[in-house]
Tab-separated table of C-alpha atoms in Angstrom:
chain	number	residue	atom	x	y	z
A	15	UNK	CA	0.000	0.000	0.000
A	16	UNK	CA	1.397	3.442	-0.835
A	17	UNK	CA	1.764	5.969	1.922
A	18	UNK	CA	-0.669	8.867	1.932
A	19	UNK	CA	0.422	12.439	1.528
A	20	UNK	CA	-1.498	15.695	1.367
A	21	UNK	CA	0.820	17.600	-0.922
A	22	UNK	CA	4.362	18.832	-0.968
A	23	UNK	CA	4.891	18.292	2.733
A	24	UNK	CA	8.129	18.022	4.630
A	25	UNK	CA	7.268	14.522	5.782
A	26	UNK	CA	6.134	11.473	3.877
A	27	UNK	CA	4.004	10.088	6.681
A	28	UNK	CA	0.461	10.762	7.736
A	29	UNK	CA	1.443	12.534	10.927
A	30	UNK	CA	4.326	14.212	12.637
A	31	UNK	CA	4.744	15.689	16.094
A	32	UNK	CA	5.661	19.367	16.153
A	33	UNK	CA	7.529	20.526	19.239
A	34	UNK	CA	7.369	24.218	18.399
A	35	UNK	CA	3.866	25.417	19.233
A	36	UNK	CA	4.644	29.127	19.229
A	37	UNK	CA	3.216	31.764	16.936
A	38	UNK	CA	4.844	32.829	13.691
A	39	UNK	CA	7.203	35.798	13.606
A	40	UNK	CA	4.468	37.947	12.062
A	41	UNK	CA	2.351	37.506	15.151
A	42	UNK	CA	5.293	37.907	17.503
A	43	UNK	CA	5.974	41.233	15.825
A	44	UNK	CA	2.588	42.461	16.888
A	45	UNK	CA	0.511	42.186	13.745
A	46	UNK	CA	-2.262	40.308	15.521
A	47	UNK	CA	-4.195	42.134	18.193
A	48	UNK	CA	-7.206	41.115	20.310
A	49	UNK	CA	-10.495	40.927	18.430
A	50	UNK	CA	-12.756	42.566	20.976
A	51	UNK	CA	-13.189	45.866	19.118
A	52	UNK	CA	-13.358	44.635	15.548
A	53	UNK	CA	-17.000	45.644	15.176
A	54	UNK	CA	-16.495	49.317	16.062
A	55	UNK	CA	-16.263	50.520	12.460
A	56	UNK	CA	-19.042	48.394	11.005
A	57	UNK	CA	-21.704	50.338	9.132
A	58	UNK	CA	-24.989	48.849	10.302
A	59	UNK	CA	-28.398	50.211	9.452
A	60	UNK	CA	-32.045	49.176	9.330
A	61	UNK	CA	-33.802	48.400	6.085
A	62	UNK	CA	-37.113	46.644	5.445
A	63	UNK	CA	-37.199	45.511	9.038
A	64	UNK	CA	-33.801	43.816	8.751
A	65	UNK	CA	-30.345	44.718	9.914
A	66	UNK	CA	-27.931	45.053	7.009
A	67	UNK	CA	-24.291	44.593	7.972
A	68	UNK	CA	-21.618	46.155	5.753
A	69	UNK	CA	-17.956	45.224	5.934
A	70	UNK	CA	-15.141	47.560	6.925
A	71	UNK	CA	-11.774	46.415	5.548
A	72	UNK	CA	-9.983	47.130	8.824
A	73	UNK	CA	-12.270	44.717	10.663
A	74	UNK	CA	-11.433	41.694	8.516
A	75	UNK	CA	-7.706	42.049	7.818
A	76	UNK	CA	-4.584	42.375	9.881
A	77	UNK	CA	-1.776	44.572	8.490
A	78	UNK	CA	0.062	41.480	7.214
A	79	UNK	CA	-2.966	40.367	5.155
A	80	UNK	CA	-4.043	37.502	7.395
A	81	UNK	CA	-7.738	36.885	8.031
A	82	UNK	CA	-9.175	38.632	11.083
A	83	UNK	CA	-12.214	36.850	12.485
A	84	UNK	CA	-15.334	38.869	13.249
A	85	UNK	CA	-15.849	36.856	16.431
A	86	UNK	CA	-14.256	37.879	19.754
A	87	UNK	CA	-14.968	34.474	21.318
A	88	UNK	CA	-12.539	32.331	19.324
A	89	UNK	CA	-9.371	33.711	20.929
A	90	UNK	CA	-10.754	32.946	24.390
A	91	UNK	CA	-11.192	29.235	23.635
A	92	UNK	CA	-8.694	26.610	24.792
A	93	UNK	CA	-8.925	25.096	21.325
A	94	UNK	CA	-11.223	25.551	18.350
A	95	UNK	CA	-12.521	22.264	16.957
A	96	UNK	CA	-13.415	22.490	13.272
A	97	UNK	CA	-15.918	19.711	13.778
A	98	UNK	CA	-17.049	19.114	10.189
A	99	UNK	CA	-13.454	19.096	8.896
A	100	UNK	CA	-12.066	16.762	11.587
A	101	UNK	CA	-9.417	19.365	12.461
A	102	UNK	CA	-8.655	21.383	15.583
A	103	UNK	CA	-6.424	24.291	16.534
A	104	UNK	CA	-5.151	22.392	19.568
A	105	UNK	CA	-4.799	18.976	17.957
A	106	UNK	CA	-3.228	19.921	14.635
A	107	UNK	CA	-0.447	22.312	13.668
A	108	UNK	CA	-2.642	24.250	11.260
A	109	UNK	CA	0.069	26.770	10.390
A	110	UNK	CA	2.413	23.964	9.318
A	111	UNK	CA	-0.339	22.160	7.407
A	112	UNK	CA	-2.068	25.093	5.710
A	113	UNK	CA	0.082	28.190	6.169
A	114	UNK	CA	1.074	28.354	2.489
A	115	UNK	CA	-2.483	28.203	1.111
A	116	UNK	CA	-3.410	30.890	-1.419
A	117	UNK	CA	-6.416	29.404	-3.232
A	118	UNK	CA	-9.444	27.617	-1.809
A	119	UNK	CA	-11.500	25.887	-4.503
A	120	UNK	CA	-14.912	24.479	-3.606
A	121	UNK	CA	-17.349	22.295	-5.508
A	122	UNK	CA	-20.336	20.116	-4.764
A	123	UNK	CA	-19.196	16.504	-4.697
A	124	UNK	CA	-16.172	14.777	-3.137
A	125	UNK	CA	-15.374	12.982	-6.400
A	126	UNK	CA	-15.383	16.190	-8.426
A	127	UNK	CA	-13.028	17.917	-5.995
A	128	UNK	CA	-10.700	14.918	-5.867
A	129	UNK	CA	-10.536	15.109	-9.660
A	130	UNK	CA	-9.880	18.845	-9.429
A	131	UNK	CA	-7.001	18.187	-7.022
A	132	UNK	CA	-5.333	15.864	-9.526
A	133	UNK	CA	-6.015	18.323	-12.358
A	134	UNK	CA	-4.469	21.293	-10.583
A	135	UNK	CA	-1.536	19.120	-9.521
A	136	UNK	CA	-0.763	18.425	-13.168
A	137	UNK	CA	-1.364	22.053	-14.204
A	138	UNK	CA	1.053	23.570	-11.693
A	139	UNK	CA	3.607	20.779	-12.057
A	140	UNK	CA	3.370	19.665	-8.460
A	141	UNK	CA	5.155	16.414	-7.638
A	142	UNK	CA	4.315	14.110	-4.745
A	143	UNK	CA	7.191	12.247	-3.063
A	144	UNK	CA	7.716	8.732	-4.354
A	145	UNK	CA	5.365	6.198	-2.797
A	146	UNK	CA	2.772	8.745	-1.675
A	147	UNK	CA	-0.671	9.746	-2.891
A	148	UNK	CA	-3.154	12.540	-2.229
A	149	UNK	CA	-4.979	12.213	1.055
A	150	UNK	CA	-8.498	13.306	1.991
A	151	UNK	CA	-7.576	15.429	5.003
A	152	UNK	CA	-11.157	15.468	6.315
A	153	UNK	CA	-11.880	11.781	5.750
A	154	UNK	CA	-12.800	11.198	9.391
A	155	UNK	CA	-15.579	13.788	9.299
A	156	UNK	CA	-17.615	11.783	6.738
A	157	UNK	CA	-19.138	15.097	5.635
A	158	UNK	CA	-16.752	17.007	3.408
A	159	UNK	CA	-13.634	16.000	1.504
A	160	UNK	CA	-10.526	18.172	1.420
A	161	UNK	CA	-7.325	17.803	-0.584
A	162	UNK	CA	-4.245	20.010	-0.587
A	163	UNK	CA	-1.933	20.476	-3.538
A	164	UNK	CA	0.763	23.041	-2.842
A	165	UNK	CA	-0.974	26.398	-2.258
A	166	UNK	CA	-4.362	25.037	-3.399
A	167	UNK	CA	-7.114	23.550	-1.237
A	168	UNK	CA	-9.799	21.523	-3.018
A	169	UNK	CA	-12.908	20.995	-0.873
A	170	UNK	CA	-16.370	19.537	-1.470
A	171	UNK	CA	-19.152	21.768	-0.098
A	172	UNK	CA	-22.189	19.549	-0.545
A	173	UNK	CA	-25.500	20.810	-1.867
A	174	UNK	CA	-27.340	23.992	-0.959
A	175	UNK	CA	-26.927	27.067	1.231
A	176	UNK	CA	-26.870	25.302	4.635
A	177	UNK	CA	-24.112	22.909	3.588
A	178	UNK	CA	-21.849	25.506	1.989
A	179	UNK	CA	-22.524	27.912	4.865
A	180	UNK	CA	-21.363	25.444	7.518
A	181	UNK	CA	-18.256	24.661	5.510
A	182	UNK	CA	-17.398	28.324	4.972
A	183	UNK	CA	-17.568	29.107	8.684
A	184	UNK	CA	-14.976	26.431	9.377
A	185	UNK	CA	-12.761	27.088	6.351
A	186	UNK	CA	-12.650	30.812	7.161
A	187	UNK	CA	-11.642	29.909	10.724
A	188	UNK	CA	-9.059	27.535	9.265
A	189	UNK	CA	-7.588	30.450	7.288
A	190	UNK	CA	-7.364	32.429	10.536
A	191	UNK	CA	-5.726	29.671	12.580
A	192	UNK	CA	-3.290	28.868	9.757
A	193	UNK	CA	-2.413	32.577	9.382
A	194	UNK	CA	-3.071	32.463	5.647
A	195	UNK	CA	-2.481	35.768	3.879
A	196	UNK	CA	-4.945	37.201	1.350
A	197	UNK	CA	-6.625	33.939	0.287
A	198	UNK	CA	-8.769	33.726	-2.843
A	199	UNK	CA	-11.891	31.532	-2.821
A	200	UNK	CA	-13.534	29.944	-5.878
A	201	UNK	CA	-16.782	28.045	-6.166
A	202	UNK	CA	-16.697	25.720	-9.167
A	203	UNK	CA	-20.068	24.194	-9.981
A	204	UNK	CA	-22.995	23.452	-12.251
A	205	UNK	CA	-26.172	25.417	-12.857
A	206	UNK	CA	-29.176	25.895	-15.062
A	207	UNK	CA	-28.772	28.531	-17.754
A	208	UNK	CA	-31.324	31.262	-18.427
A	209	UNK	CA	-31.111	31.865	-22.160
A	210	UNK	CA	-27.851	29.916	-22.490
A	211	UNK	CA	-27.378	26.418	-23.854
A	212	UNK	CA	-25.816	23.585	-21.878
A	213	UNK	CA	-22.027	23.765	-21.717
A	214	UNK	CA	-21.817	27.560	-21.354
A	215	UNK	CA	-19.425	28.804	-18.661
A	216	UNK	CA	-20.901	31.507	-16.421
A	217	UNK	CA	-18.845	33.831	-14.213
A	218	UNK	CA	-21.101	35.427	-11.611
A	219	UNK	CA	-21.028	39.204	-11.288
A	220	UNK	CA	-23.287	39.087	-8.242
A	221	UNK	CA	-25.607	36.680	-6.461
A	222	UNK	CA	-29.309	37.328	-5.880
A	223	UNK	CA	-32.093	35.345	-4.227
A	224	UNK	CA	-35.392	34.260	-5.766
A	225	UNK	CA	-36.818	37.757	-5.249
A	226	UNK	CA	-33.729	39.327	-6.911
A	227	UNK	CA	-32.387	40.667	-3.606
A	228	UNK	CA	-28.598	40.854	-3.389
A	229	UNK	CA	-28.471	39.738	0.262
A	230	UNK	CA	-28.373	36.550	2.309
A	231	UNK	CA	-31.114	36.615	4.928
A	232	UNK	CA	-30.445	34.891	8.254
A	233	UNK	CA	-32.407	34.678	11.476
A	234	UNK	CA	-29.959	35.207	14.353
A	235	UNK	CA	-31.336	35.256	17.910
A	236	UNK	CA	-34.783	35.897	16.497
A	237	UNK	CA	-33.667	38.870	14.402
A	238	UNK	CA	-33.632	38.977	10.610
A	239	UNK	CA	-30.085	39.789	9.444
A	240	UNK	CA	-29.221	40.650	5.848
A	241	UNK	CA	-25.650	40.194	4.668
A	242	UNK	CA	-24.700	41.661	1.260
A	243	UNK	CA	-23.876	38.908	-1.237
A	244	UNK	CA	-20.995	40.605	-3.040
A	245	UNK	CA	-18.362	39.017	-5.228
A	246	UNK	CA	-15.059	40.538	-6.315
A	247	UNK	CA	-15.734	42.316	-9.616
A	248	UNK	CA	-12.079	42.650	-10.531
A	249	UNK	CA	-11.548	38.920	-10.022
A	250	UNK	CA	-14.553	38.224	-12.274
A	251	UNK	CA	-13.067	40.442	-14.997
A	252	UNK	CA	-9.680	38.737	-14.713
A	253	UNK	CA	-11.310	35.334	-15.077
A	254	UNK	CA	-13.306	36.491	-18.090
A	255	UNK	CA	-10.101	37.774	-19.702
A	256	UNK	CA	-8.612	34.283	-19.385
A	257	UNK	CA	-11.330	32.696	-21.531
A	258	UNK	CA	-9.781	31.469	-24.767
A	259	UNK	CA	-11.330	32.500	-28.115
A	260	UNK	CA	-10.440	28.990	-29.256
A	261	UNK	CA	-12.611	27.394	-26.574
A	262	UNK	CA	-15.513	25.537	-28.274
A	263	UNK	CA	-18.016	27.150	-25.894
A	264	UNK	CA	-19.039	30.596	-24.665
A	265	UNK	CA	-17.933	32.186	-21.406
A	266	UNK	CA	-20.332	34.857	-20.148
A	267	UNK	CA	-20.869	37.021	-17.073
A	268	UNK	CA	-24.058	38.104	-15.333
A	269	UNK	CA	-26.237	37.788	-12.260
A	270	UNK	CA	-26.609	34.386	-10.641
A	271	UNK	CA	-29.855	33.516	-8.904
A	272	UNK	CA	-29.444	31.306	-5.847
A	273	UNK	CA	-32.443	29.392	-4.524
A	274	UNK	CA	-33.086	27.253	-1.462
A	275	UNK	CA	-34.548	24.426	-3.535
A	276	UNK	CA	-33.926	22.588	-6.808
A	277	UNK	CA	-37.579	22.144	-7.762
A	278	UNK	CA	-40.252	24.643	-6.697
A	279	UNK	CA	-37.721	27.348	-5.842
A	280	UNK	CA	-36.347	27.196	-9.383
A	281	UNK	CA	-39.753	27.056	-11.037
A	282	UNK	CA	-39.546	23.444	-12.130
A	283	UNK	CA	-42.673	21.594	-13.192
A	284	UNK	CA	-41.274	18.123	-12.448
A	285	UNK	CA	-40.989	18.081	-8.650
A	286	UNK	CA	-43.161	16.111	-6.234
A	287	UNK	CA	-45.241	19.272	-5.780
A	288	UNK	CA	-46.163	22.041	-8.212
A	289	UNK	CA	-48.814	24.711	-7.623
A	290	UNK	CA	-48.126	26.816	-10.721
A	291	UNK	CA	-48.578	26.453	-14.461
A	292	UNK	CA	-46.065	26.376	-17.273
A	293	UNK	CA	-47.255	29.863	-18.216
A	294	UNK	CA	-46.488	31.075	-14.681
A	295	UNK	CA	-43.064	29.480	-14.859
A	296	UNK	CA	-42.158	31.001	-18.215
A	297	UNK	CA	-43.320	34.469	-17.178
A	298	UNK	CA	-41.084	34.271	-14.120
A	299	UNK	CA	-38.027	32.971	-15.983
A	300	UNK	CA	-38.445	35.597	-18.704
A	301	UNK	CA	-38.716	38.334	-16.070
A	302	UNK	CA	-35.519	37.356	-14.261
A	303	UNK	CA	-33.759	36.981	-17.613
A	304	UNK	CA	-34.692	40.579	-18.443
A	305	UNK	CA	-33.362	41.607	-15.025
A	306	UNK	CA	-29.915	40.255	-15.959
A	307	UNK	CA	-30.020	36.772	-14.428
A	308	UNK	CA	-28.077	34.323	-16.604
A	309	UNK	CA	-28.117	31.191	-14.428
A	310	UNK	CA	-29.650	29.552	-11.354
A	311	UNK	CA	-27.968	27.403	-8.702
A	312	UNK	CA	-28.135	26.819	-4.921
A	313	UNK	CA	-24.923	27.987	-3.235
A	314	UNK	CA	-23.719	31.350	-4.561
A	315	UNK	CA	-25.730	33.552	-2.179
A	316	UNK	CA	-24.152	32.081	0.957
A	317	UNK	CA	-20.751	31.782	-0.732
A	318	UNK	CA	-20.763	35.452	-1.761
A	319	UNK	CA	-22.212	36.769	1.510
A	320	UNK	CA	-19.890	34.882	3.866
A	321	UNK	CA	-16.695	35.501	1.890
A	322	UNK	CA	-17.605	39.192	1.596
A	323	UNK	CA	-18.363	39.354	5.329
A	324	UNK	CA	-14.934	37.822	5.976
A	325	UNK	CA	-13.222	40.220	3.556
A	326	UNK	CA	-12.087	37.369	1.303
A	327	UNK	CA	-11.797	37.814	-2.453
A	328	UNK	CA	-14.123	35.309	-4.137
A	329	UNK	CA	-15.618	34.241	-7.461
A	330	UNK	CA	-18.262	31.787	-8.658
A	331	UNK	CA	-17.709	29.927	-11.935
A	332	UNK	CA	-20.313	27.430	-13.135
A	333	UNK	CA	-21.210	25.540	-16.274
A	334	UNK	CA	-24.805	25.338	-17.481
A	335	UNK	CA	-26.322	21.877	-17.862
A	336	UNK	CA	-29.362	23.084	-19.818
A	337	UNK	CA	-31.273	26.196	-20.844
A	338	UNK	CA	-34.155	26.518	-18.390
A	339	UNK	CA	-36.155	28.481	-20.952
A	340	UNK	CA	-36.342	25.228	-22.925
A	341	UNK	CA	-36.939	22.631	-20.212
A	342	UNK	CA	-36.498	21.404	-16.664
A	343	UNK	CA	-34.667	18.085	-16.840
A	344	UNK	CA	-30.983	17.455	-17.494
A	345	UNK	CA	-30.962	15.179	-20.535
A	346	UNK	CA	-27.368	15.384	-21.788
A	347	UNK	CA	-25.435	12.049	-21.744
A	348	UNK	CA	-23.080	11.441	-18.835
A	349	UNK	CA	-19.941	11.684	-20.932
A	350	UNK	CA	-21.087	15.081	-22.211
A	351	UNK	CA	-21.871	16.284	-18.683
A	352	UNK	CA	-18.444	15.113	-17.512
A	353	UNK	CA	-16.737	17.162	-20.221
A	354	UNK	CA	-18.886	20.215	-19.503
A	355	UNK	CA	-17.958	20.088	-15.823
A	356	UNK	CA	-14.276	20.356	-16.753
A	357	UNK	CA	-14.842	23.762	-18.370
A	358	UNK	CA	-15.027	25.978	-15.249
A	359	UNK	CA	-12.170	23.916	-13.818
A	360	UNK	CA	-9.999	24.864	-16.794
A	361	UNK	CA	-10.665	28.560	-16.247
A	362	UNK	CA	-9.759	28.419	-12.552
A	363	UNK	CA	-6.632	26.405	-13.369
A	364	UNK	CA	-5.578	29.086	-15.851
A	365	UNK	CA	-5.969	31.753	-13.185
A	366	UNK	CA	-4.024	29.842	-10.532
A	367	UNK	CA	-1.279	28.843	-12.961
A	368	UNK	CA	-0.884	32.416	-14.213
A	369	UNK	CA	-0.669	33.742	-10.648
A	370	UNK	CA	1.969	31.196	-9.624
A	371	UNK	CA	3.964	31.828	-12.793
A	372	UNK	CA	3.953	35.562	-12.085
A	373	UNK	CA	5.141	34.879	-8.540
A	374	UNK	CA	7.666	32.276	-9.642
A	375	UNK	CA	5.995	29.719	-7.390
A	376	UNK	CA	5.262	26.732	-9.601
A	377	UNK	CA	6.285	23.347	-8.122
A	378	UNK	CA	6.747	24.747	-4.628
A	379	UNK	CA	7.815	22.592	-1.722
A	380	UNK	CA	6.150	23.616	1.510
A	381	UNK	CA	3.451	22.789	4.038
A	382	UNK	CA	0.806	20.129	4.056
A	383	UNK	CA	1.457	16.877	5.901
A	384	UNK	CA	-0.908	16.183	8.772
A	385	UNK	CA	1.116	17.554	11.674
A	386	UNK	CA	-0.049	16.656	15.156
A	387	UNK	CA	0.670	18.997	18.066
A	388	UNK	CA	-1.164	16.944	20.684
A	389	UNK	CA	-1.720	13.222	20.006
A	390	UNK	CA	-4.369	13.086	22.749
A	391	UNK	CA	-6.344	16.002	21.317
A	392	UNK	CA	-5.860	14.675	17.800
A	393	UNK	CA	-7.525	11.399	18.798
A	394	UNK	CA	-10.358	13.225	20.569
A	395	UNK	CA	-11.054	15.425	17.529
A	396	UNK	CA	-11.000	12.367	15.279
A	397	UNK	CA	-13.417	10.480	17.542
A	398	UNK	CA	-15.718	13.507	17.895
A	399	UNK	CA	-15.966	14.006	14.142
A	400	UNK	CA	-16.623	10.287	13.578
A	401	UNK	CA	-19.710	10.552	15.802
A	402	UNK	CA	-21.831	11.707	12.907
A	403	UNK	CA	-25.230	10.229	13.684
C-alpha cells in the first residue's frame, strides 16, 4: 500500500509531532491584536425591518494580510474544533499544514473535488514524493472532503446554502488559525442557464435570491439579518479575460440567482409538488432573464455573503447543464456532462497557474502533511468528528 500524503509536505508520513507550538514571527511582531473591538467601524443600518451589515476592511484584515475573524470568542477558547473538517487548533499544527495556502476551490461533490485536485496538480507541475498519494484530510468527518496540492485547497461543499454555509464558517476559521495571507476563494459548480445552452461557462457578477435581492437573509437570535452577497468584480473580470477564443463554448458574465430548492424554488414543473402552471413558470423565468439573471444554482448567495463578510476575495464559476427556458430536466449524456464540468475547472486552473507563474511559485515545496501537536487532542477530535449520527 502506498503511503498517503497531502501535498508537498516536509514529511512522507500521515502525521508528525511538532515541538514548536509558538506563533509565527508575524504575530510575535505584533501584527495580531485582540479581536474585541473589531466591530467598532461596522456600518450597520435598518432596512425593510432587517439589519444590514456592511464590511469595513480594517475589521477583517490584519496589516500582514491575514484573516481577522469577526468573532471575539474564538481567541478565548482553549482550542477551536473544526468539527465538520475533523481538524482542531489544539490537535493539529494548522500553520504547518495550511500556512502556504493561497487558493481555496470548492465544488459540490467529493469525487469532483478529488478530480480537481489531480487536475491542478498536473497544471502547476506539483510532484508528490515517491510512494505517496493525495490524502483526503477530512476523511474522518464523513461530511466534506478536502485535498491540498501546494498552495491550493480543493474541498467539497455539498448541496445547498446550509451545507456551503457550515463549511465556509470552518474554512474561514481555518484560514485564521493557519495565518493564511490574502486567500482567494472559488466556487466551481454546475447550474441551469437562463437563455444559455448547456455547456456555457458563467462567471457570476453578483448573487441574488429568488426575489432578486442581493443579500443573504439569516435569522440570528430571532432577528432577521441581511448580509450583502458581493463578489469581487475585478476577479470576475480577470477570469473572463482568461477565456480562450479557441474554446468551443461561450464564457459569459451576469447575475446568478441562488435558490433554497432545486424544484419549486427554481420554477420546475417536475418536482413532487407544483402549484403553478407552465405559463407562470415562463413568465417568471423571462422576467428574471430581463433583469440580468443568466443562471440559477443553490450555493452562490451564501458563498458570496460569507466571503464578503470575511473580507475574502471570491468568485463563482459554473457551467450550465441546460437552458431553463427550454426545459427542466438534465438530458445530456453522462460523458457530455463530464466534459462540460471540466470547463469551469480549466478557467480556474488558468488563473491559478498564471498567478503562480507571475510569482515564480510553480512546483513549490512547503506545508501540508498532517502535523499533530497533541496526540491526545488529535484522537479526541477524530473520535468527535466520527460521531456523525
